[in-house]
Amino acid sequence: MPLFQNAAYFASAHYLHELPPEDGCVEVAFAGRSNAGKSSAINTLANHNRLAYVSKQPGRTQLINFFTLGSGAYLVDLPGYGYAKVPEAMRKHWQHVLSSYLATRPSLRGLVLVMDSRHPLTPLDRQMLDWFCPTAKPVHVLLTKSDKLSRSEAMKTLAEVRKELQTGWGNCTVQLFSSLKKQGVEEAEKVIAPWLSEGPGTGSVAPEH
Ligand code: GDP
């Protein structure tokens, strides 16, 4: 069964204290600039046209939305950032919530950072990497809308982003992704599945003897 196929809406949080209890669960968070293609990527990975539509409903776009994947695993859809019209107080609130969530959530196993392949590594993307990378947990970058680039442009962008991630932040991988063409699903699952398969309460699993 593909990793995200059984995803179903579970809960939303506006404040850190509203997050579901982390005991016995593991989670992968999806973040990205507004309009980068995060909801489309989640829907494509889940093979579900309207799953992340939940996160787009009025009142929900600014929430942390949890989707259960079964067996104590969760996909966490973080609010899109960089939307110019967000009031300053709201921006400050989310800066605090996101930075704390990324830096301190024990059940969080890795971050999927969604970037428009035509505009990768914006200043706010770099901010997310700066917040998360001190945890030494893995980051996987999806360069979305790759169908909008020629093959050679896409390969060039991939190589440039990979190089910059490795130089600047370390534990990062990157791939091309197209929700329109449904390209990149297996590659993403191969990276993310091991993050969630380690089981709750274990930072990394020692091999059994
Ligand atoms: P979000 O704000 O990051 O959740 O972005 P959305 O998933 O809502 O996508 C923003 C816009 O980009 C929408 O108009 C989508 O149809 C479009 N889009 C998203 N993914 C792709 C893709 O892979 N290819 C193309 N061509 N358009 C896409």
Coordinates of C-alpha atoms and ligand atoms in Angstrom, one line a residue:
M1 CA 0.0 0.0 0.0
P2 CA 1.6 3.3 -1.0
L3 CA 2.6 5.4 2.0
F4 CA 0.0 8.2 1.9
Q5 CA -2.9 6.3 0.2
N6 CA -5.0 6.0 3.4
A7 CA -4.5 9.5 4.6
A8 CA -7.6 11.0 6.3
Y9 CA -8.2 14.3 8.1
F10 CA -7.5 14.0 11.8
A11 CA -7.2 17.4 13.6
S12 CA -6.1 21.0 13.4
A13 CA -4.1 23.2 15.7
H14 CA -3.6 26.9 16.0
Y15 CA -1.4 26.8 19.1
L16 CA 1.3 24.5 20.2
H17 CA -0.7 23.2 23.1
E18 CA -3.4 22.1 20.7
L19 CA -1.1 19.7 18.8
P20 CA -2.2 16.0 19.2
P21 CA -0.2 14.2 21.9
E22 CA 3.0 12.9 20.5
D23 CA 3.3 9.7 22.5
G24 CA 3.4 6.7 20.3
C25 CA 3.2 8.5 17.0
V26 CA 5.5 9.5 14.2
E27 CA 5.0 12.3 11.8
V28 CA 6.2 14.0 8.6
A29 CA 5.6 17.7 8.1
F30 CA 5.0 19.4 4.7
A31 CA 5.9 23.1 4.5
G32 CA 6.2 25.6 1.7
R33 CA 5.6 29.1 0.4
S34 CA 1.9 29.8 -0.4
N35 CA 1.2 28.8 -3.9
A36 CA 4.3 26.6 -4.2
G37 CA 2.1 23.6 -4.9
K38 CA 2.0 22.0 -1.5
S39 CA -1.6 21.0 -1.4
S40 CA -1.4 19.6 -4.9
A41 CA 1.6 17.6 -4.0
I42 CA -0.1 16.2 -0.9
N43 CA -3.2 15.3 -2.9
T44 CA -1.0 13.7 -5.6
L45 CA 1.0 11.6 -3.0
A46 CA -2.3 10.6 -1.3
N47 CA -3.9 9.9 -4.7
H48 CA -6.8 11.9 -3.4
N49 CA -8.1 14.9 -5.3
R50 CA -9.4 16.9 -2.3
L51 CA -7.5 15.7 0.7
A52 CA -5.4 18.8 1.3
Y53 CA -8.4 20.9 0.2
V54 CA -9.3 20.6 3.9
S55 CA -6.3 22.9 4.6
K56 CA -7.6 25.4 2.1
Q57 CA -11.0 25.9 3.6
P58 CA -11.6 29.4 5.1
G59 CA -10.3 29.4 8.6
R60 CA -8.1 26.4 8.1
T61 CA -5.4 27.8 5.9
Q62 CA -3.7 29.2 8.9
L63 CA -3.8 26.0 11.0
I64 CA -1.5 23.1 11.4
N65 CA -3.6 20.3 9.9
F66 CA -3.0 16.7 10.8
F67 CA -3.9 13.7 8.5
T68 CA -3.6 10.2 9.9
L69 CA -1.9 7.6 7.8
G70 CA -2.8 4.8 10.1
S71 CA -0.7 2.9 12.6
G72 CA 0.3 6.0 14.6
A73 CA 1.8 7.8 11.6
Y74 CA 0.7 11.4 10.6
L75 CA 1.2 13.7 7.7
V76 CA 1.3 17.3 9.0
D77 CA 0.3 20.1 6.6
L78 CA 1.9 23.3 7.9
P79 CA 0.5 26.7 7.0
G80 CA 1.8 28.2 3.7
Y81 CA 4.1 31.1 4.3
G82 CA 5.1 34.2 2.4
Y83 CA 1.6 35.4 1.7
A84 CA 1.9 39.2 1.6
K85 CA -1.4 40.1 3.1
V86 CA -1.0 38.3 6.4
P87 CA -1.2 40.8 9.3
E88 CA 2.0 41.4 11.2
A89 CA 0.6 39.9 14.5
M90 CA -0.4 36.7 12.6
R91 CA 3.1 36.5 11.0
K92 CA 4.7 36.7 14.4
H93 CA 2.4 34.1 15.9
W94 CA 3.2 31.7 13.1
Q95 CA 6.9 32.4 13.2
H96 CA 6.9 31.3 16.9
V97 CA 4.6 28.3 16.4
L98 CA 6.5 27.0 13.3
S99 CA 10.0 27.5 14.6
S100 CA 9.0 25.8 18.0
Y101 CA 7.2 23.0 16.2
L102 CA 10.1 22.3 13.8
A103 CA 12.8 22.6 16.5
T104 CA 11.2 20.7 19.3
R105 CA 8.6 18.2 18.2
P106 CA 9.9 14.8 19.2
S107 CA 7.5 12.8 17.0
L108 CA 8.5 14.8 13.9
R109 CA 10.8 12.5 11.8
G110 CA 11.5 14.7 8.8
L111 CA 10.4 17.8 6.8
V112 CA 9.2 17.8 3.2
L113 CA 9.9 21.3 1.9
V114 CA 7.8 22.1 -1.2
M115 CA 9.3 24.7 -3.6
D116 CA 8.2 25.9 -6.9
S117 CA 10.9 24.7 -9.2
R118 CA 10.9 28.1 -11.0
H119 CA 11.6 29.9 -7.7
P120 CA 13.5 27.6 -5.3
L121 CA 15.1 28.6 -2.0
T122 CA 13.3 31.8 -1.3
P123 CA 14.5 33.7 1.9
L124 CA 11.6 32.1 3.8
D125 CA 12.5 28.6 2.6
R126 CA 16.0 29.3 3.9
Q127 CA 14.5 30.4 7.2
M128 CA 12.6 27.1 7.5
L129 CA 15.8 25.2 6.8
D130 CA 17.7 27.3 9.4
W131 CA 15.0 26.4 12.0
F132 CA 14.9 22.7 11.3
C133 CA 18.4 21.7 10.4
P134 CA 19.9 22.1 14.0
T135 CA 17.7 19.0 14.8
A136 CA 19.8 17.0 12.4
K137 CA 16.6 15.3 11.1
P138 CA 16.3 14.9 7.3
V139 CA 14.8 17.3 4.9
H140 CA 13.4 16.3 1.5
V141 CA 12.8 19.1 -1.0
L142 CA 10.1 18.7 -3.7
L143 CA 10.8 21.0 -6.6
T144 CA 7.2 21.1 -7.8
K145 CA 5.6 22.2 -11.1
S146 CA 8.6 20.7 -12.9
D147 CA 6.4 20.2 -15.9
K148 CA 6.7 24.0 -16.4
L149 CA 10.5 23.6 -17.1
S150 CA 12.2 22.1 -20.0
R151 CA 14.1 18.9 -19.3
S152 CA 17.4 20.7 -19.3
E153 CA 16.2 23.6 -17.2
A154 CA 14.8 21.1 -14.7
M155 CA 18.1 19.1 -14.5
K156 CA 20.0 22.3 -14.0
T157 CA 17.7 23.5 -11.2
L158 CA 17.9 20.2 -9.5
A159 CA 21.7 20.2 -9.6
E160 CA 22.0 23.8 -8.4
V161 CA 19.5 23.3 -5.5
R162 CA 21.1 20.0 -4.5
K163 CA 24.5 21.7 -4.3
E164 CA 23.2 24.7 -2.3
L165 CA 21.4 22.5 0.1
Q166 CA 24.4 20.3 0.7
T167 CA 26.7 23.3 1.2
G168 CA 24.3 25.2 3.4
W169 CA 22.3 22.7 5.5
G170 CA 23.6 19.2 5.3
N171 CA 21.0 16.4 5.8
C172 CA 18.9 17.3 2.7
T173 CA 17.8 15.5 -0.4
V174 CA 15.9 17.0 -3.4
Q175 CA 13.9 15.8 -6.4
L176 CA 11.7 17.1 -9.2
F177 CA 8.0 16.7 -8.8
S178 CA 4.9 17.4 -10.9
S179 CA 1.4 17.0 -9.6
L180 CA 0.0 17.8 -13.0
K181 CA 1.9 14.9 -14.6
K182 CA 1.9 12.8 -11.4
Q183 CA 5.7 12.5 -11.6
G184 CA 7.9 11.9 -8.6
V185 CA 5.5 10.0 -6.4
E186 CA 7.5 6.9 -6.0
E187 CA 10.8 8.7 -5.5
A188 CA 9.2 10.8 -2.7
E189 CA 7.7 7.7 -1.0
K190 CA 11.1 5.9 -1.1
V191 CA 12.7 8.8 0.8
I192 CA 9.8 9.4 3.3
A193 CA 8.7 5.9 4.1
P194 CA 11.9 5.0 6.1
W195 CA 11.3 8.1 8.3
L196 CA 7.9 6.8 9.4
S197 CA 8.8 3.1 9.6
E198 CA 11.2 3.5 12.5
G199 CA 8.4 3.3 15.0
P200 CA 7.4 5.7 17.8
G201 CA 9.8 6.7 20.5
T202 CA 12.9 5.8 18.7
G203 CA 15.3 8.4 17.3
S204 CA 16.9 5.8 15.1
V205 CA 16.5 2.1 15.3
A206 CA 19.4 -0.1 16.0
P207 CA 19.6 -3.3 13.8
E208 CA 18.1 -6.3 15.5
H209 CA 20.4 -9.3 16.2
Ligands
GDP1 P1 -0.2 25.6 -2.2 O1 -0.7 27.0 -1.9 O2 1.2 25.5 -2.0 O3 -1.0 24.6 -1.5 O4 -0.4 25.5 -3.8 P2 -1.5 24.7 -4.6 O5 -1.3 23.2 -4.5 O6 -2.8 25.2 -4.3 O7 -1.1 25.1 -6.1 C1 -1.0 26.5 -6.5 C2 -1.2 26.6 -8.0 O8 -0.2 25.9 -8.7 C3 -2.6 26.0 -8.4 O9 -3.1 26.8 -9.4 C4 -2.2 24.6 -8.9 O10 -3.1 24.1 -9.9 C5 -0.8 24.9 -9.5 N1 0.1 23.7 -9.4 C6 0.3 23.0 -8.4 N2 1.2 21.9 -8.7 C7 1.4 22.0 -10.0 C8 2.2 21.2 -10.9 O11 2.8 20.2 -10.6 N3 2.2 21.6 -12.2 C9 1.5 22.7 -12.6 N4 1.6 23.0 -13.9 N5 0.7 23.5 -11.8 C10 0.7 23.1 -10.5

